Coordinates of C-alpha atoms and ligand atoms in Angstrom, one line a residue:
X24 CA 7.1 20.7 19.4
X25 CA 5.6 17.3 20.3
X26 CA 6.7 14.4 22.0
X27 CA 9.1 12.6 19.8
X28 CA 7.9 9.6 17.7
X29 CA 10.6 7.1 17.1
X30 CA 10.2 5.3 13.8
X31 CA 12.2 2.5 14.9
X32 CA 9.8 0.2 16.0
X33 CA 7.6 -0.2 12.9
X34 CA 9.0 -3.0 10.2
X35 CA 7.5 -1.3 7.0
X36 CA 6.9 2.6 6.2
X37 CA 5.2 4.4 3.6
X38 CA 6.1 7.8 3.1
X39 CA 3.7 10.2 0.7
X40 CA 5.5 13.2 -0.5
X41 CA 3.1 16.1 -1.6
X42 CA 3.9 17.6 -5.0
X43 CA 4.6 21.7 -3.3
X44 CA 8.1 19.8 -1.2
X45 CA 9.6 19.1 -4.3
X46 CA 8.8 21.3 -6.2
X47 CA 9.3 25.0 -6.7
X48 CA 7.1 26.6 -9.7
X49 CA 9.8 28.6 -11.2
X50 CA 13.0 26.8 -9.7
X51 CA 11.7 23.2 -10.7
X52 CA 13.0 20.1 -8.7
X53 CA 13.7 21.2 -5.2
X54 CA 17.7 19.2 -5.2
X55 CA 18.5 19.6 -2.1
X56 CA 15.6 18.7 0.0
X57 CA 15.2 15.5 -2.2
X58 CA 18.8 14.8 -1.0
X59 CA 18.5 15.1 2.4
X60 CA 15.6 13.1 2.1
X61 CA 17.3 10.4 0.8
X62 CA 19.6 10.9 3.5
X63 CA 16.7 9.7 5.5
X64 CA 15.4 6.9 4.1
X65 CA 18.9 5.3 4.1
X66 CA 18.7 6.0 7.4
X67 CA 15.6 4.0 8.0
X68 CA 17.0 1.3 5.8
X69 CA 19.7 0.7 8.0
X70 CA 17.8 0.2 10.8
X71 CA 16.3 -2.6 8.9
X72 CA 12.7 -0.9 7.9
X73 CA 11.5 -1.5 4.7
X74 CA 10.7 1.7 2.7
X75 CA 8.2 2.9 -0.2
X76 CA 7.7 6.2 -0.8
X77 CA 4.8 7.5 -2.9
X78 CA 6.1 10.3 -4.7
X79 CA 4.0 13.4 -6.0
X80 CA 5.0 15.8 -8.5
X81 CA 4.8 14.6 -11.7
X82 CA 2.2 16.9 -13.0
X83 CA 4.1 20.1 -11.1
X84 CA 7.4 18.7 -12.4
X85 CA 6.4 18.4 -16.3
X86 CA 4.3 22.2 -15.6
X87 CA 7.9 23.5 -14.7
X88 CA 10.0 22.0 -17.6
X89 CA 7.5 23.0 -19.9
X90 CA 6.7 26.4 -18.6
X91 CA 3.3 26.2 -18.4
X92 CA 1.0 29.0 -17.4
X93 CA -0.3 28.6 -13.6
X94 CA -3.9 28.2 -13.4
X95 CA -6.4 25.0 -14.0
X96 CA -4.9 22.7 -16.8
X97 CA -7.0 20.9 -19.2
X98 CA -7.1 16.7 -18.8
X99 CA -4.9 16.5 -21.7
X100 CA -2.3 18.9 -21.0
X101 CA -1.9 17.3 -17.3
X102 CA -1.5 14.2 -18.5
X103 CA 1.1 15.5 -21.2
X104 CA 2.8 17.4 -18.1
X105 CA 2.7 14.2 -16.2
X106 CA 4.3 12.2 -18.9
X107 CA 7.1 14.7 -18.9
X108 CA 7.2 15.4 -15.3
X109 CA 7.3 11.8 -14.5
X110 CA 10.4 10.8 -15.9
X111 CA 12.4 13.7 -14.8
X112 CA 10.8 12.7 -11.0
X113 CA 11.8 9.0 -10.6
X114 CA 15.1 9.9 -12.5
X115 CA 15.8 12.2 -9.7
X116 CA 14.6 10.0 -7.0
X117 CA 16.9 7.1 -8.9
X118 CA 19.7 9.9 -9.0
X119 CA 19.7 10.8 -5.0
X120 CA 18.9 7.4 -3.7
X121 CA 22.2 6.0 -5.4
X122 CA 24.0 8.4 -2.7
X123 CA 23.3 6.1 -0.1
X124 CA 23.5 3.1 -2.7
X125 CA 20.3 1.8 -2.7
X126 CA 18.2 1.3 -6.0
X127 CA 15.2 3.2 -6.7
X128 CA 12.1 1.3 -8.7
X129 CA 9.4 3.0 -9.8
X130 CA 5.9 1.7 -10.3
X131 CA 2.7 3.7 -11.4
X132 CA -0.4 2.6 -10.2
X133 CA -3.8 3.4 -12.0
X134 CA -6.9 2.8 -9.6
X135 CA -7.7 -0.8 -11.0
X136 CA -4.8 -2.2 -10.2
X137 CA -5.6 -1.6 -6.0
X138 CA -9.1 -2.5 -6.5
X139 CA -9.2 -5.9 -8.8
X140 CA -8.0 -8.3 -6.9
X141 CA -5.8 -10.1 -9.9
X142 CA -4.3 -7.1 -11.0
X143 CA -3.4 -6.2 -6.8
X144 CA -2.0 -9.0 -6.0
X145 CA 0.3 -8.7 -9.3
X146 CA 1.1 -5.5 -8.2
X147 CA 2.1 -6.5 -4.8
X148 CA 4.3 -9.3 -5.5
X149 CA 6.5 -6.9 -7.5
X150 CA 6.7 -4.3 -5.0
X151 CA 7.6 -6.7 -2.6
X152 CA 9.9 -8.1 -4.9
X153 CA 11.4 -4.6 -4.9
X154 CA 11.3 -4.7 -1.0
X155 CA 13.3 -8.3 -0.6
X156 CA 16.3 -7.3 -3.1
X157 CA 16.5 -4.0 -1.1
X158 CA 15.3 -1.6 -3.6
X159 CA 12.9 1.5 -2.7
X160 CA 9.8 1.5 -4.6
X161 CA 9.1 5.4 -6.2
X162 CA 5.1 4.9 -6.8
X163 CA 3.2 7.3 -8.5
X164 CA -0.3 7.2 -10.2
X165 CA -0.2 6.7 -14.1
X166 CA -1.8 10.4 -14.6
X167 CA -0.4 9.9 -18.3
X168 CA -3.3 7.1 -18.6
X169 CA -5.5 7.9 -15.2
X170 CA -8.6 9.9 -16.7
X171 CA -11.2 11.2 -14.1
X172 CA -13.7 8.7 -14.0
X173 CA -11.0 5.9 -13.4
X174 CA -8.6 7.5 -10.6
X175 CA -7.4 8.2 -7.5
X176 CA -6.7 11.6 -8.3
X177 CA -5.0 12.3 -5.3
X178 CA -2.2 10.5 -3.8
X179 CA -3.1 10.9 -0.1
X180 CA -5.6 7.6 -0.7
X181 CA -3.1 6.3 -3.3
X182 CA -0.5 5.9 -0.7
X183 CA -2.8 4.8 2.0
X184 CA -3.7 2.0 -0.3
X185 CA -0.1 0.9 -0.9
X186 CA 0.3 0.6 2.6
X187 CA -2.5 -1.8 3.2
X188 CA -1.5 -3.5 0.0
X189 CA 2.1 -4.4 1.2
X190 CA 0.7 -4.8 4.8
X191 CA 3.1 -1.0 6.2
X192 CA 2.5 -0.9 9.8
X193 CA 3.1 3.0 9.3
X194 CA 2.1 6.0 6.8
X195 CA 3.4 9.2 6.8
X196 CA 1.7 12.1 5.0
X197 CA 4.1 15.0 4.1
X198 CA 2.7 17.7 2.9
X199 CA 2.7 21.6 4.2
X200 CA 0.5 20.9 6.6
X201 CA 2.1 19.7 10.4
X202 CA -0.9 17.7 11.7
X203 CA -4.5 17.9 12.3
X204 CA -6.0 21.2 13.9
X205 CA -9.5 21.1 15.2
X206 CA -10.5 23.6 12.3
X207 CA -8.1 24.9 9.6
X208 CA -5.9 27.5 11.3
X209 CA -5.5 29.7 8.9
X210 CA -9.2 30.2 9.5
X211 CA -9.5 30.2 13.0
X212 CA -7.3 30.9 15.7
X213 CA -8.6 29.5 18.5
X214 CA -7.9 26.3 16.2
X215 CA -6.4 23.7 18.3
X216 CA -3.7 21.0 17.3
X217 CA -4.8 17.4 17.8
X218 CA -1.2 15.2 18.5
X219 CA -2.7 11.7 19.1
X220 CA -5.6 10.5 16.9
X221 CA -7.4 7.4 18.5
X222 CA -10.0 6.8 16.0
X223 CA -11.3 8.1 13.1
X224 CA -14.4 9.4 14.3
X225 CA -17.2 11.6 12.9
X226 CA -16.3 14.7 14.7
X227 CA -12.8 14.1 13.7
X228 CA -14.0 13.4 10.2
X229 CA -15.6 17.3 10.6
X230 CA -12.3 18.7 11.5
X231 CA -11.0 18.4 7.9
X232 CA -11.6 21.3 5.4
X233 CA -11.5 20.8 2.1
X234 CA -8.6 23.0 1.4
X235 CA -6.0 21.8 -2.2
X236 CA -3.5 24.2 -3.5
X237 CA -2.7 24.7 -7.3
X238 CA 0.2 22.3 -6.4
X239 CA -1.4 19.5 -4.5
X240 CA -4.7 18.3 -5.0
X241 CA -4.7 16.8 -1.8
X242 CA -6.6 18.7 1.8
X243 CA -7.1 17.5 5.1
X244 CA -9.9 15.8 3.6
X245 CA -8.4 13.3 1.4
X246 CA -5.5 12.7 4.5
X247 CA -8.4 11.8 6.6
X248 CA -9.8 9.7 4.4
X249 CA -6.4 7.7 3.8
X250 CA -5.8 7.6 7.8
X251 CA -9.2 5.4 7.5
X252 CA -8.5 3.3 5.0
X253 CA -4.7 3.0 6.6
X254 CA -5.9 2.9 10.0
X255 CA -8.8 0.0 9.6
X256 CA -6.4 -2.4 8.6
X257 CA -3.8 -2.1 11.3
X258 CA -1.4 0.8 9.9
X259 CA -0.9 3.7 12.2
X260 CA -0.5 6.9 10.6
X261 CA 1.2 10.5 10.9
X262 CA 0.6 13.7 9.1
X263 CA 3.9 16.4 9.5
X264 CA 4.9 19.0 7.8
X265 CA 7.5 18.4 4.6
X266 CA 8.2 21.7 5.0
X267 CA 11.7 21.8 6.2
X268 CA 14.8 19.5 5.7
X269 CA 15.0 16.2 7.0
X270 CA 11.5 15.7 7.8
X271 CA 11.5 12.2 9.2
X272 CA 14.3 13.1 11.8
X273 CA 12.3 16.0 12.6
X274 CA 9.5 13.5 13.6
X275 CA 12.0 11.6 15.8
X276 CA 13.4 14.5 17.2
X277 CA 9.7 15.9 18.1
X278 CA 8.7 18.5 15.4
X279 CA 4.9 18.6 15.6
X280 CA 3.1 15.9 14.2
X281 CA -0.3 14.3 14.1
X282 CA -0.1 10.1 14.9
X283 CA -3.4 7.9 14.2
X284 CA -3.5 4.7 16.0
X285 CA -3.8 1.8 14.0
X286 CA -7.6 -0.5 14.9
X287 CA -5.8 -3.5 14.7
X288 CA -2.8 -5.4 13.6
X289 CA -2.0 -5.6 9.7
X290 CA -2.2 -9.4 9.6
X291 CA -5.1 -9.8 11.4
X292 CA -6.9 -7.1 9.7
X293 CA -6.1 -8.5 6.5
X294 CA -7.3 -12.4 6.8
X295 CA -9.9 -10.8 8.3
X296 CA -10.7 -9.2 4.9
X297 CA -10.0 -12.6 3.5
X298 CA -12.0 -15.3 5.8
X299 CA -15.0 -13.1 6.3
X300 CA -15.8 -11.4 3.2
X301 CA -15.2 -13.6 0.1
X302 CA -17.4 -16.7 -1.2
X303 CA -14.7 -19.4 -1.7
X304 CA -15.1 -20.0 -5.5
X305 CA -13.0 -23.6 -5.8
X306 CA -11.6 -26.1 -3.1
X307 CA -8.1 -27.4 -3.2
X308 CA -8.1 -30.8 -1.7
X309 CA -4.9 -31.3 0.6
X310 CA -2.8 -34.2 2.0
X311 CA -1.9 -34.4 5.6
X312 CA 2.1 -33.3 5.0
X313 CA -0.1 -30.2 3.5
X314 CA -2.1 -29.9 6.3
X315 CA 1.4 -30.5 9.0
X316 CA 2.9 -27.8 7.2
X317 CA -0.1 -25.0 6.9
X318 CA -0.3 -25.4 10.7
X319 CA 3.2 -24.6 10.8
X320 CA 2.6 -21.3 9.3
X321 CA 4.1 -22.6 5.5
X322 CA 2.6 -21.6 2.4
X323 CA 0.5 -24.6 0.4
X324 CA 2.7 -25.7 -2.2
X325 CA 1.2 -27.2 -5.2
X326 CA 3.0 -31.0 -4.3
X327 CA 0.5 -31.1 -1.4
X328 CA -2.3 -31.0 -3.3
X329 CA -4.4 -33.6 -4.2
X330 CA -7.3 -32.3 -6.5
X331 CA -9.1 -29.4 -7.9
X332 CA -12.6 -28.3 -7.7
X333 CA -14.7 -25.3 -8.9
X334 CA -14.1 -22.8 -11.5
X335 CA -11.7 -20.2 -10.2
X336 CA -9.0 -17.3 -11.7
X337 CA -6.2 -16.2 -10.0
X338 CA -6.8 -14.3 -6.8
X339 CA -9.9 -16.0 -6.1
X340 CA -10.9 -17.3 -3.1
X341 CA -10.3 -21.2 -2.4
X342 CA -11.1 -23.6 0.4
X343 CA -7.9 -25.6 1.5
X344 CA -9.7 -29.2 2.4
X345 CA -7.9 -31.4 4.5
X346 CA -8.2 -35.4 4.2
X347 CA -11.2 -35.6 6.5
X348 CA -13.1 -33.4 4.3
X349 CA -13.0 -30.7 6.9
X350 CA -11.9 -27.1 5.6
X351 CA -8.8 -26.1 7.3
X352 CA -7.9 -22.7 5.7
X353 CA -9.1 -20.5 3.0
X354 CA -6.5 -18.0 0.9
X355 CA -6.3 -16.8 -2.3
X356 CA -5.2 -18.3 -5.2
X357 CA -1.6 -18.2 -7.0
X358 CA -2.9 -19.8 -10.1
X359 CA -6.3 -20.4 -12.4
X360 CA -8.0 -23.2 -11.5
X361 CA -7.1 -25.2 -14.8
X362 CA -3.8 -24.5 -14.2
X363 CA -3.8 -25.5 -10.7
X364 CA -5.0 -28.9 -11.8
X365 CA -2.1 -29.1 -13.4
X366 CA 0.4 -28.6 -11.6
X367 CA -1.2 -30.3 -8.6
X368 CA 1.1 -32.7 -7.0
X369 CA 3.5 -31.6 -8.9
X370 CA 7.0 -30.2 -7.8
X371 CA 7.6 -26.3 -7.7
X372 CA 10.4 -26.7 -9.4
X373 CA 8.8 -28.5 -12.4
X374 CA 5.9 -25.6 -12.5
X375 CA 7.9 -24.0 -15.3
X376 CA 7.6 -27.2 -17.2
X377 CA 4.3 -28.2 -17.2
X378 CA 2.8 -24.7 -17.7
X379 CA 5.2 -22.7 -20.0
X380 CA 5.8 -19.9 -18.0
X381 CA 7.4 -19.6 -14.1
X382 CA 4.6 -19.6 -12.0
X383 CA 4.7 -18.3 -8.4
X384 CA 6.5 -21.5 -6.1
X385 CA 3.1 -21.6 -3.6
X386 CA -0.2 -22.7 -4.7
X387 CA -1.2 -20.2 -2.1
X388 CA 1.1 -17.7 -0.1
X389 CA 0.8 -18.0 3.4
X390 CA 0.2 -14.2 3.4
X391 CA -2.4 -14.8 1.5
X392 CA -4.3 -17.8 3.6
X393 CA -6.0 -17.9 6.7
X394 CA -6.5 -20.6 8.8
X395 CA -10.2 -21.4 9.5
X396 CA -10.2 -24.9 10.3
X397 CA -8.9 -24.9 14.1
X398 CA -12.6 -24.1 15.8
X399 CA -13.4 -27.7 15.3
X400 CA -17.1 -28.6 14.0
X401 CA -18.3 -26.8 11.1
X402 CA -21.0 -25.1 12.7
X403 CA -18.7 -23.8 15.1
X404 CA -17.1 -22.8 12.2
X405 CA -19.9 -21.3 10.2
X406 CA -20.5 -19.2 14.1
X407 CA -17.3 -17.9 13.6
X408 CA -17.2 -16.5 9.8
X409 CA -20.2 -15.3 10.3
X410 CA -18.9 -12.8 13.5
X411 CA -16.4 -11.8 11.1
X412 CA -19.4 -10.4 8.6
Ligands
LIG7 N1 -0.1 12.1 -9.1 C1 0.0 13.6 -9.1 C2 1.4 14.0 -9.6 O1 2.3 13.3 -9.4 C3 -0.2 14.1 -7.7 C4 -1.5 13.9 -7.0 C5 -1.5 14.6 -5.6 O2 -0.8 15.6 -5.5 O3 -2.1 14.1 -4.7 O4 1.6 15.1 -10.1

């Protein structure tokens, strides 16, 4: 046992599921333990925390229902097994969630669509979509498409990147392993268990074999390298053990469990990521209403904006200007800059209208922006993006 980690206090959870919990080789689906899962995660939900859970099994699934022979599986026969296993998985996700009444939605990622920004922040506005209506989001790689150049390949980093992506101040890794041991204890038995994770550090970093079973592709390794990519930007993170029933009341009630400390917090971390590391590629000139309301924490809409400049796509970097000529934020784009022009000034309502298709309402989301304009002078200004390099 550890000390008990309530999961009441975080506002957004992702919870990765390694392919051995729910799945048995010859018995197939495990029911039961996806049920009590379920259980769970309604549980969580009506506490108020938003849940996505990054689902495994797919390939193990489709191996089961087609009765493949254990042992290394060719890229096409995986990805056959995926396609088969995959719809039998989020149909059984759909199946048990709809106990507790909630809606399951399932999304399958391939590695572009974390890593171009267009195609991530597509991707994020329909998970959180998902989120606001209530629903659960069942995310998956595509392994039917995924080939091994262009992957993941293992869901440990998959779901580390979703939580970044939807800004989750906590992971979870279930797997069959209950935490992080100073060397693998199979191995070693003078291996000791680590419960509290401060950083990410090299020697920490050596503590993680490079262990995967048949089932999981995922070791230590990979779960080390998602609690840095989860960790960096603000998302704490636990490794425990899938191994029994009712895993995320065993981590309240104390079962053993490893907890990383998140560096920072996810908003800060993020427009971090967004002031300090992009070129703007196009200015959006603002009015002063614009400028009232982005200091109120609102999102730009497009009647505030006055004129377009630069050639941009969607999910670019832009300047927000204010009237002085002074930049007051930067963000990322909702629309393509030709586009933006013209809908600038123009109602959200009448964005439909003018473009043919229904647009997202802000010009740029106010998750999306940071400001930059409050230091004053713009070499101040320049002396503070560059601290953030
Ligand atoms: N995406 C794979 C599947 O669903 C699992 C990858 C992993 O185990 O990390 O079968």
């Amino acid at each position: 046992m550890t000390s008990r980690k309530p999961l009441g206090r975080y506002r957004r959870v992702v919870i990765k599921i390694g392919s051995a919990l729910l799945v048995d080789r010859k018995a197939g689906l495990k029911k039961a333990w996806l049920d009590a899962m379920c259980a769970d995660i309604s549980g969580l939900k009506a506490r108020g925390i938003d849940v996505l859970v990054v689902s495994s099994g797919a390939i193990a699934l489709g191996r089961s229902v087609l009765d493949l022979p254990s042992g290394a599986l060719k890229l096409e026969e995986s990805q056959a097994a995926a396609a088969v296993g995959q719809i039998a998985l989020a149909r059984a996700w759909s199946e048990s969630l709809s106990r507790g009444e909630i809606v399951a939605g399932q999304i399958l990622l391939t590695l572009g669509d974390t890593e171009e920004r267009r195609r991530y922040l597509n991707a994020r506005a329909t998970i959180n979509q998902l989120l606001k209506i209530g629903a659960v989001p069942i995310i998956n790689e595509n392994d039917t498409v995924a080939t091994s150049e262009i992957r993941y390949g293992d869901n440990d980093r998959l779901a580390a990147r979703v939580a970044t992506m939807t800004g989750a101040d906590l992971l979870i890794l279930l797997s069959d392993i209950d935490g992080l041991y100073s060397a693998p204890p199979h191995l070693d038995p003078n291996a000791t268990f680590l419960e509290t994770i401060a950083e990410i550090t090299p020697e920490i970093e050596a503590m993680a074999g490079g262990a995967a079973s048949e089932l999981s592709r995922g070791g230590m390794r990979t779960k080390i390298d998602a609690g840095k990519i989860a960790t960096t930007s603000g998302c704490a993170m636990i490794i425990a053990s899938g191994k029994t029933d009712s895993p995320l009341s065993a981590i309240e009630n104390g079962a053993r469990s490893s907890w990383f400390a998140p560096s920072g917090t996810p908003v800060t971390a993020r427009k971090t990521w967004i002031a300090g590391q992009l070129q703007p590629a196009g200015e959006l000139h603002v009015d002063d209403g614009a400028v009232t309301a982005l200091g109120a924490g609102k999102s730009l809409l497009p009647a505030g904006v006055r004129s377009v400049s630069g050639l941009f796509s969607r999910g670019d970097t832009v300047a927000i200007i204010g009237p002085a000529g002074r930049e007051i934020a930067r963000g990322l784009v909702s629309y393509d800059a030709e586009d933006a022009r013209r809908i600038a000034g123009r109602k959200s309502a009448e964005i439909e209208a003018i473009l043919g298709y229904p647009g997202r309402a802000a010009m740029v989301h106010r998750d999306d922006m940071v400001m930059t304009g409050q230091a004053g002078s713009k070499s101040e200004r320049q002396k503070k993006d560059a601290s953030y390099a």
